[in-house]
């Protein structure tokens, strides 16, 4: 199969988030785990990654919920500090992405907030992709088929001519059900083997 494009997830594959929450929570009198539990509460996160609220509004909501739940904590300062980081690039995964054959288009497909373009620029990742499919711009998030359809449109190819890698098994299953050759990311070694078997690597 001559694959046309590689669709790749960002968080958990190409971007890592080093553990720093505990130090922020301790410094601002918040319980351990409260930042992520609040920020990633499903109903709130869904609003942010489908564009119903922007990134700034999402973070404001996180701070408001933390203030309400922990009135003695310095919630606003904690969320402000928590928001400073945009994560770190997983260098071996990026190197593998760069090792793909020149004719293979590279398309980022991410459940992300409106801050994604800024993060990609800060991390130096923008130039590595031919296109970016951001759920908050499309209005739906993985594993919704409509998000994958948006990616197919950007790739300008049928699902059977596409590769997809994601660390979330639900997203992998959804892509596979649509006919995509999908890989559940668990590490760079297995991803390399999968890309090699698909004929996606240069040489």
PDB file of C-alpha atoms in Angstrom:
ATOM      1  CA  UNK A   1       0.000   0.000   0.000  1.00  0.00           C
ATOM      2  CA  UNK A   2       1.341   3.412  -0.989  1.00  0.00           C
ATOM      3  CA  UNK A   3       0.187   5.522   1.929  1.00  0.00           C
ATOM      4  CA  UNK A   4      -0.499   9.185   1.268  1.00  0.00           C
ATOM      5  CA  UNK A   5      -0.288  10.701   4.764  1.00  0.00           C
ATOM      6  CA  UNK A   6       0.504  10.054   8.410  1.00  0.00           C
ATOM      7  CA  UNK A   7      -2.013  11.448  10.870  1.00  0.00           C
ATOM      8  CA  UNK A   8      -0.415  11.830  14.285  1.00  0.00           C
ATOM      9  CA  UNK A   9      -1.699  12.777  17.725  1.00  0.00           C
ATOM     10  CA  UNK A  10       0.094  15.361  19.855  1.00  0.00           C
ATOM     11  CA  UNK A  11      -0.336  14.749  23.598  1.00  0.00           C
ATOM     12  CA  UNK A  12       0.937  11.399  24.774  1.00  0.00           C
ATOM     13  CA  UNK A  13       2.733  10.783  21.491  1.00  0.00           C
ATOM     14  CA  UNK A  14       4.731  13.779  20.289  1.00  0.00           C
ATOM     15  CA  UNK A  15       4.378  15.945  23.401  1.00  0.00           C
ATOM     16  CA  UNK A  16       5.042  15.026  27.029  1.00  0.00           C
ATOM     17  CA  UNK A  17       4.007  16.852  30.176  1.00  0.00           C
ATOM     18  CA  UNK A  18       6.635  16.481  32.925  1.00  0.00           C
ATOM     19  CA  UNK A  19       5.176  16.169  36.405  1.00  0.00           C
ATOM     20  CA  UNK A  20       5.165  19.570  38.064  1.00  0.00           C
ATOM     21  CA  UNK A  21       1.606  19.823  39.353  1.00  0.00           C
ATOM     22  CA  UNK A  22       2.398  18.626  42.861  1.00  0.00           C
ATOM     23  CA  UNK A  23       4.902  21.422  43.502  1.00  0.00           C
ATOM     24  CA  UNK A  24       2.442  24.040  42.263  1.00  0.00           C
ATOM     25  CA  UNK A  25      -0.378  22.617  44.358  1.00  0.00           C
ATOM     26  CA  UNK A  26       1.773  22.495  47.490  1.00  0.00           C
ATOM     27  CA  UNK A  27       2.969  26.064  46.999  1.00  0.00           C
ATOM     28  CA  UNK A  28      -0.596  27.349  46.609  1.00  0.00           C
ATOM     29  CA  UNK A  29      -2.375  25.289  49.306  1.00  0.00           C
ATOM     30  CA  UNK A  30      -4.251  23.071  46.885  1.00  0.00           C
ATOM     31  CA  UNK A  31      -4.843  19.349  47.414  1.00  0.00           C
ATOM     32  CA  UNK A  32      -2.659  16.942  45.469  1.00  0.00           C
ATOM     33  CA  UNK A  33      -4.180  16.176  42.079  1.00  0.00           C
ATOM     34  CA  UNK A  34      -6.722  18.992  42.181  1.00  0.00           C
ATOM     35  CA  UNK A  35      -5.352  20.914  39.180  1.00  0.00           C
ATOM     36  CA  UNK A  36      -5.710  18.115  36.681  1.00  0.00           C
ATOM     37  CA  UNK A  37      -8.888  16.761  38.228  1.00  0.00           C
ATOM     38  CA  UNK A  38     -10.496  20.165  37.787  1.00  0.00           C
ATOM     39  CA  UNK A  39      -9.028  21.093  34.413  1.00  0.00           C
ATOM     40  CA  UNK A  40      -9.733  17.710  32.863  1.00  0.00           C
ATOM     41  CA  UNK A  41     -13.210  17.201  34.290  1.00  0.00           C
ATOM     42  CA  UNK A  42     -14.905  15.676  31.217  1.00  0.00           C
ATOM     43  CA  UNK A  43     -17.731  18.179  30.836  1.00  0.00           C
ATOM     44  CA  UNK A  44     -15.412  21.176  31.168  1.00  0.00           C
ATOM     45  CA  UNK A  45     -12.638  19.809  28.967  1.00  0.00           C
ATOM     46  CA  UNK A  46     -15.161  18.888  26.280  1.00  0.00           C
ATOM     47  CA  UNK A  47     -16.219  22.531  26.034  1.00  0.00           C
ATOM     48  CA  UNK A  48     -12.615  23.627  25.520  1.00  0.00           C
ATOM     49  CA  UNK A  49     -11.597  21.017  22.958  1.00  0.00           C
ATOM     50  CA  UNK A  50     -14.719  21.485  20.851  1.00  0.00           C
ATOM     51  CA  UNK A  51     -14.395  25.254  20.753  1.00  0.00           C
ATOM     52  CA  UNK A  52     -17.471  26.111  22.813  1.00  0.00           C
ATOM     53  CA  UNK A  53     -15.121  28.093  25.059  1.00  0.00           C
ATOM     54  CA  UNK A  54     -11.633  29.305  24.213  1.00  0.00           C
ATOM     55  CA  UNK A  55      -8.456  28.424  26.077  1.00  0.00           C
ATOM     56  CA  UNK A  56      -8.521  31.548  28.244  1.00  0.00           C
ATOM     57  CA  UNK A  57     -12.124  30.912  29.275  1.00  0.00           C
ATOM     58  CA  UNK A  58     -11.297  27.294  30.069  1.00  0.00           C
ATOM     59  CA  UNK A  59      -8.467  28.310  32.388  1.00  0.00           C
ATOM     60  CA  UNK A  60     -10.686  30.944  34.006  1.00  0.00           C
ATOM     61  CA  UNK A  61     -13.254  28.213  34.680  1.00  0.00           C
ATOM     62  CA  UNK A  62     -10.562  26.002  36.202  1.00  0.00           C
ATOM     63  CA  UNK A  63      -9.534  28.808  38.565  1.00  0.00           C
ATOM     64  CA  UNK A  64     -13.160  29.575  39.467  1.00  0.00           C
ATOM     65  CA  UNK A  65     -13.898  25.954  40.314  1.00  0.00           C
ATOM     66  CA  UNK A  66     -10.751  25.684  42.408  1.00  0.00           C
ATOM     67  CA  UNK A  67     -11.615  28.911  44.270  1.00  0.00           C
ATOM     68  CA  UNK A  68     -15.081  27.583  45.056  1.00  0.00           C
ATOM     69  CA  UNK A  69     -13.808  24.207  46.229  1.00  0.00           C
ATOM     70  CA  UNK A  70     -10.752  25.490  48.120  1.00  0.00           C
ATOM     71  CA  UNK A  71     -11.418  29.073  49.267  1.00  0.00           C
ATOM     72  CA  UNK A  72      -8.218  29.275  51.323  1.00  0.00           C
ATOM     73  CA  UNK A  73      -5.972  28.362  48.396  1.00  0.00           C
ATOM     74  CA  UNK A  74      -4.326  30.757  45.933  1.00  0.00           C
ATOM     75  CA  UNK A  75      -6.192  29.269  42.998  1.00  0.00           C
ATOM     76  CA  UNK A  76      -5.670  32.061  40.488  1.00  0.00           C
ATOM     77  CA  UNK A  77      -1.904  32.101  40.982  1.00  0.00           C
ATOM     78  CA  UNK A  78      -1.773  28.309  40.830  1.00  0.00           C
ATOM     79  CA  UNK A  79      -3.605  28.171  37.496  1.00  0.00           C
ATOM     80  CA  UNK A  80      -1.471  31.004  36.142  1.00  0.00           C
ATOM     81  CA  UNK A  81       1.726  29.127  37.002  1.00  0.00           C
ATOM     82  CA  UNK A  82       0.297  25.833  35.774  1.00  0.00           C
ATOM     83  CA  UNK A  83      -0.494  27.498  32.442  1.00  0.00           C
ATOM     84  CA  UNK A  84       3.048  28.717  31.797  1.00  0.00           C
ATOM     85  CA  UNK A  85       4.292  25.400  30.443  1.00  0.00           C
ATOM     86  CA  UNK A  86       3.434  24.135  26.980  1.00  0.00           C
ATOM     87  CA  UNK A  87       5.001  20.733  27.595  1.00  0.00           C
ATOM     88  CA  UNK A  88       8.047  19.191  25.955  1.00  0.00           C
ATOM     89  CA  UNK A  89       8.652  17.571  22.593  1.00  0.00           C
ATOM     90  CA  UNK A  90       9.426  13.860  22.705  1.00  0.00           C
ATOM     91  CA  UNK A  91      12.637  14.023  20.655  1.00  0.00           C
ATOM     92  CA  UNK A  92      12.771  10.334  19.585  1.00  0.00           C
ATOM     93  CA  UNK A  93       9.199  10.534  18.247  1.00  0.00           C
ATOM     94  CA  UNK A  94       9.982  13.729  16.359  1.00  0.00           C
ATOM     95  CA  UNK A  95      13.091  12.094  14.891  1.00  0.00           C
ATOM     96  CA  UNK A  96      10.958   9.170  13.749  1.00  0.00           C
ATOM     97  CA  UNK A  97       8.493  11.584  12.169  1.00  0.00           C
ATOM     98  CA  UNK A  98      11.373  13.211  10.318  1.00  0.00           C
ATOM     99  CA  UNK A  99      12.585   9.794   9.155  1.00  0.00           C
ATOM    100  CA  UNK A 100       9.398   9.217   7.153  1.00  0.00           C
ATOM    101  CA  UNK A 101       9.761   9.194   3.382  1.00  0.00           C
ATOM    102  CA  UNK A 102       9.578  12.637   1.754  1.00  0.00           C
ATOM    103  CA  UNK A 103       6.335  12.004  -0.153  1.00  0.00           C
ATOM    104  CA  UNK A 104       4.357  11.119   2.974  1.00  0.00           C
ATOM    105  CA  UNK A 105       2.335  14.090   4.187  1.00  0.00           C
ATOM    106  CA  UNK A 106       2.375  14.689   7.951  1.00  0.00           C
ATOM    107  CA  UNK A 107      -0.831  15.910   9.557  1.00  0.00           C
ATOM    108  CA  UNK A 108      -1.310  16.652  13.244  1.00  0.00           C
ATOM    109  CA  UNK A 109      -4.723  15.571  14.556  1.00  0.00           C
ATOM    110  CA  UNK A 110      -5.271  16.808  18.096  1.00  0.00           C
ATOM    111  CA  UNK A 111      -8.027  17.248  20.639  1.00  0.00           C
ATOM    112  CA  UNK A 112      -6.812  20.680  21.686  1.00  0.00           C
ATOM    113  CA  UNK A 113      -7.867  24.107  22.847  1.00  0.00           C
ATOM    114  CA  UNK A 114      -7.531  27.363  20.953  1.00  0.00           C
ATOM    115  CA  UNK A 115      -3.982  27.668  22.355  1.00  0.00           C
ATOM    116  CA  UNK A 116      -2.646  24.920  20.074  1.00  0.00           C
ATOM    117  CA  UNK A 117      -1.156  27.218  17.376  1.00  0.00           C
ATOM    118  CA  UNK A 118       0.802  29.124  20.018  1.00  0.00           C
ATOM    119  CA  UNK A 119       2.054  25.925  21.635  1.00  0.00           C
ATOM    120  CA  UNK A 120       3.198  24.495  18.310  1.00  0.00           C
ATOM    121  CA  UNK A 121       5.065  27.687  17.541  1.00  0.00           C
ATOM    122  CA  UNK A 122       6.698  27.763  20.989  1.00  0.00           C
ATOM    123  CA  UNK A 123       7.733  24.117  20.740  1.00  0.00           C
ATOM    124  CA  UNK A 124       9.098  24.590  17.230  1.00  0.00           C
ATOM    125  CA  UNK A 125       6.707  22.014  15.807  1.00  0.00           C
ATOM    126  CA  UNK A 126       4.725  24.097  13.312  1.00  0.00           C
ATOM    127  CA  UNK A 127       7.172  23.549  10.461  1.00  0.00           C
ATOM    128  CA  UNK A 128       7.041  19.773  10.842  1.00  0.00           C
ATOM    129  CA  UNK A 129       3.454  19.420   9.608  1.00  0.00           C
ATOM    130  CA  UNK A 130       1.760  19.871   6.264  1.00  0.00           C
ATOM    131  CA  UNK A 131      -1.549  20.515   8.046  1.00  0.00           C
ATOM    132  CA  UNK A 132      -3.022  20.728  11.541  1.00  0.00           C
ATOM    133  CA  UNK A 133      -6.494  19.491  12.467  1.00  0.00           C
ATOM    134  CA  UNK A 134      -7.470  21.084  15.782  1.00  0.00           C
ATOM    135  CA  UNK A 135     -10.673  19.797  17.365  1.00  0.00           C
ATOM    136  CA  UNK A 136     -11.517  23.196  18.853  1.00  0.00           C
ATOM    137  CA  UNK A 137     -11.543  24.652  15.339  1.00  0.00           C
ATOM    138  CA  UNK A 138     -13.517  21.788  13.803  1.00  0.00           C
ATOM    139  CA  UNK A 139     -16.077  21.761  16.629  1.00  0.00           C
ATOM    140  CA  UNK A 140     -15.878  18.039  17.390  1.00  0.00           C
ATOM    141  CA  UNK A 141     -13.236  15.883  19.064  1.00  0.00           C
ATOM    142  CA  UNK A 142     -11.794  12.408  18.641  1.00  0.00           C
ATOM    143  CA  UNK A 143     -13.163   9.750  18.580  1.00  0.00           C
ATOM    144  CA  UNK A 144     -16.043  11.453  16.697  1.00  0.00           C
ATOM    145  CA  UNK A 145     -16.025  10.367  13.057  1.00  0.00           C
ATOM    146  CA  UNK A 146     -16.537  13.984  11.979  1.00  0.00           C
ATOM    147  CA  UNK A 147     -13.113  14.921  13.336  1.00  0.00           C
ATOM    148  CA  UNK A 148     -11.522  12.107  11.352  1.00  0.00           C
ATOM    149  CA  UNK A 149     -13.423  13.185   8.260  1.00  0.00           C
ATOM    150  CA  UNK A 150     -11.939  16.649   8.655  1.00  0.00           C
ATOM    151  CA  UNK A 151      -8.499  15.007   8.742  1.00  0.00           C
ATOM    152  CA  UNK A 152      -9.288  12.959   5.631  1.00  0.00           C
ATOM    153  CA  UNK A 153     -10.302  16.140   3.844  1.00  0.00           C
ATOM    154  CA  UNK A 154      -7.050  17.868   4.810  1.00  0.00           C
ATOM    155  CA  UNK A 155      -5.086  14.835   3.679  1.00  0.00           C
ATOM    156  CA  UNK A 156      -7.088  14.744   0.435  1.00  0.00           C
ATOM    157  CA  UNK A 157      -7.048  10.956   0.521  1.00  0.00           C
ATOM    158  CA  UNK A 158      -9.295   7.987   1.221  1.00  0.00           C
ATOM    159  CA  UNK A 159      -9.030   6.458   4.723  1.00  0.00           C
ATOM    160  CA  UNK A 160      -7.415   3.330   3.292  1.00  0.00           C
ATOM    161  CA  UNK A 161      -4.429   5.413   2.170  1.00  0.00           C
ATOM    162  CA  UNK A 162      -3.828   6.940   5.580  1.00  0.00           C
ATOM    163  CA  UNK A 163      -1.842   6.015   8.669  1.00  0.00           C
ATOM    164  CA  UNK A 164      -2.878   7.160  12.139  1.00  0.00           C
ATOM    165  CA  UNK A 165      -1.125   6.974  15.515  1.00  0.00           C
ATOM    166  CA  UNK A 166      -2.638   7.888  18.883  1.00  0.00           C
ATOM    167  CA  UNK A 167      -2.073   6.908  22.514  1.00  0.00           C
ATOM    168  CA  UNK A 168      -5.824   6.575  23.222  1.00  0.00           C
ATOM    169  CA  UNK A 169      -7.195   3.143  22.306  1.00  0.00           C
ATOM    170  CA  UNK A 170     -10.681   4.590  21.698  1.00  0.00           C
ATOM    171  CA  UNK A 171      -9.346   6.937  19.051  1.00  0.00           C
ATOM    172  CA  UNK A 172      -7.330   4.161  17.434  1.00  0.00           C
ATOM    173  CA  UNK A 173     -10.406   1.919  17.275  1.00  0.00           C
ATOM    174  CA  UNK A 174     -12.515   4.724  15.804  1.00  0.00           C
ATOM    175  CA  UNK A 175      -9.971   5.407  13.063  1.00  0.00           C
ATOM    176  CA  UNK A 176      -9.570   1.708  12.282  1.00  0.00           C
ATOM    177  CA  UNK A 177     -13.352   1.332  11.971  1.00  0.00           C
ATOM    178  CA  UNK A 178     -13.232   3.976   9.232  1.00  0.00           C
ATOM    179  CA  UNK A 179     -10.629   2.019   7.282  1.00  0.00           C
ATOM    180  CA  UNK A 180      -7.432   3.727   8.470  1.00  0.00           C
ATOM    181  CA  UNK A 181      -4.282   1.762   9.289  1.00  0.00           C
ATOM    182  CA  UNK A 182      -4.212   2.828  12.943  1.00  0.00           C
ATOM    183  CA  UNK A 183      -1.534   2.223  15.575  1.00  0.00           C
ATOM    184  CA  UNK A 184      -1.964   2.398  19.354  1.00  0.00           C
ATOM    185  CA  UNK A 185       1.116   4.256  20.564  1.00  0.00           C
ATOM    186  CA  UNK A 186       2.912   2.640  23.505  1.00  0.00           C
ATOM    187  CA  UNK A 187       6.481   3.605  22.717  1.00  0.00           C
ATOM    188  CA  UNK A 188       8.780   4.698  19.942  1.00  0.00           C
ATOM    189  CA  UNK A 189      10.140   1.210  19.183  1.00  0.00           C
ATOM    190  CA  UNK A 190       6.762  -0.304  18.300  1.00  0.00           C
ATOM    191  CA  UNK A 191       5.837   2.827  16.345  1.00  0.00           C
ATOM    192  CA  UNK A 192       9.036   2.529  14.314  1.00  0.00           C
ATOM    193  CA  UNK A 193       8.282  -1.119  13.530  1.00  0.00           C
ATOM    194  CA  UNK A 194       4.729  -0.246  12.461  1.00  0.00           C
ATOM    195  CA  UNK A 195       5.889   2.588  10.202  1.00  0.00           C
ATOM    196  CA  UNK A 196       8.585   0.378   8.701  1.00  0.00           C
ATOM    197  CA  UNK A 197       6.097  -2.393   7.947  1.00  0.00           C
ATOM    198  CA  UNK A 198       3.805   0.180   6.319  1.00  0.00           C
ATOM    199  CA  UNK A 199       6.635   1.370   4.070  1.00  0.00           C
ATOM    200  CA  UNK A 200       6.465   4.832   5.587  1.00  0.00           C
ATOM    201  CA  UNK A 201      10.137   5.253   6.496  1.00  0.00           C
ATOM    202  CA  UNK A 202      12.680   6.726   4.137  1.00  0.00           C
ATOM    203  CA  UNK A 203      15.000   4.075   2.792  1.00  0.00           C
TER     204      UNK A 203
END
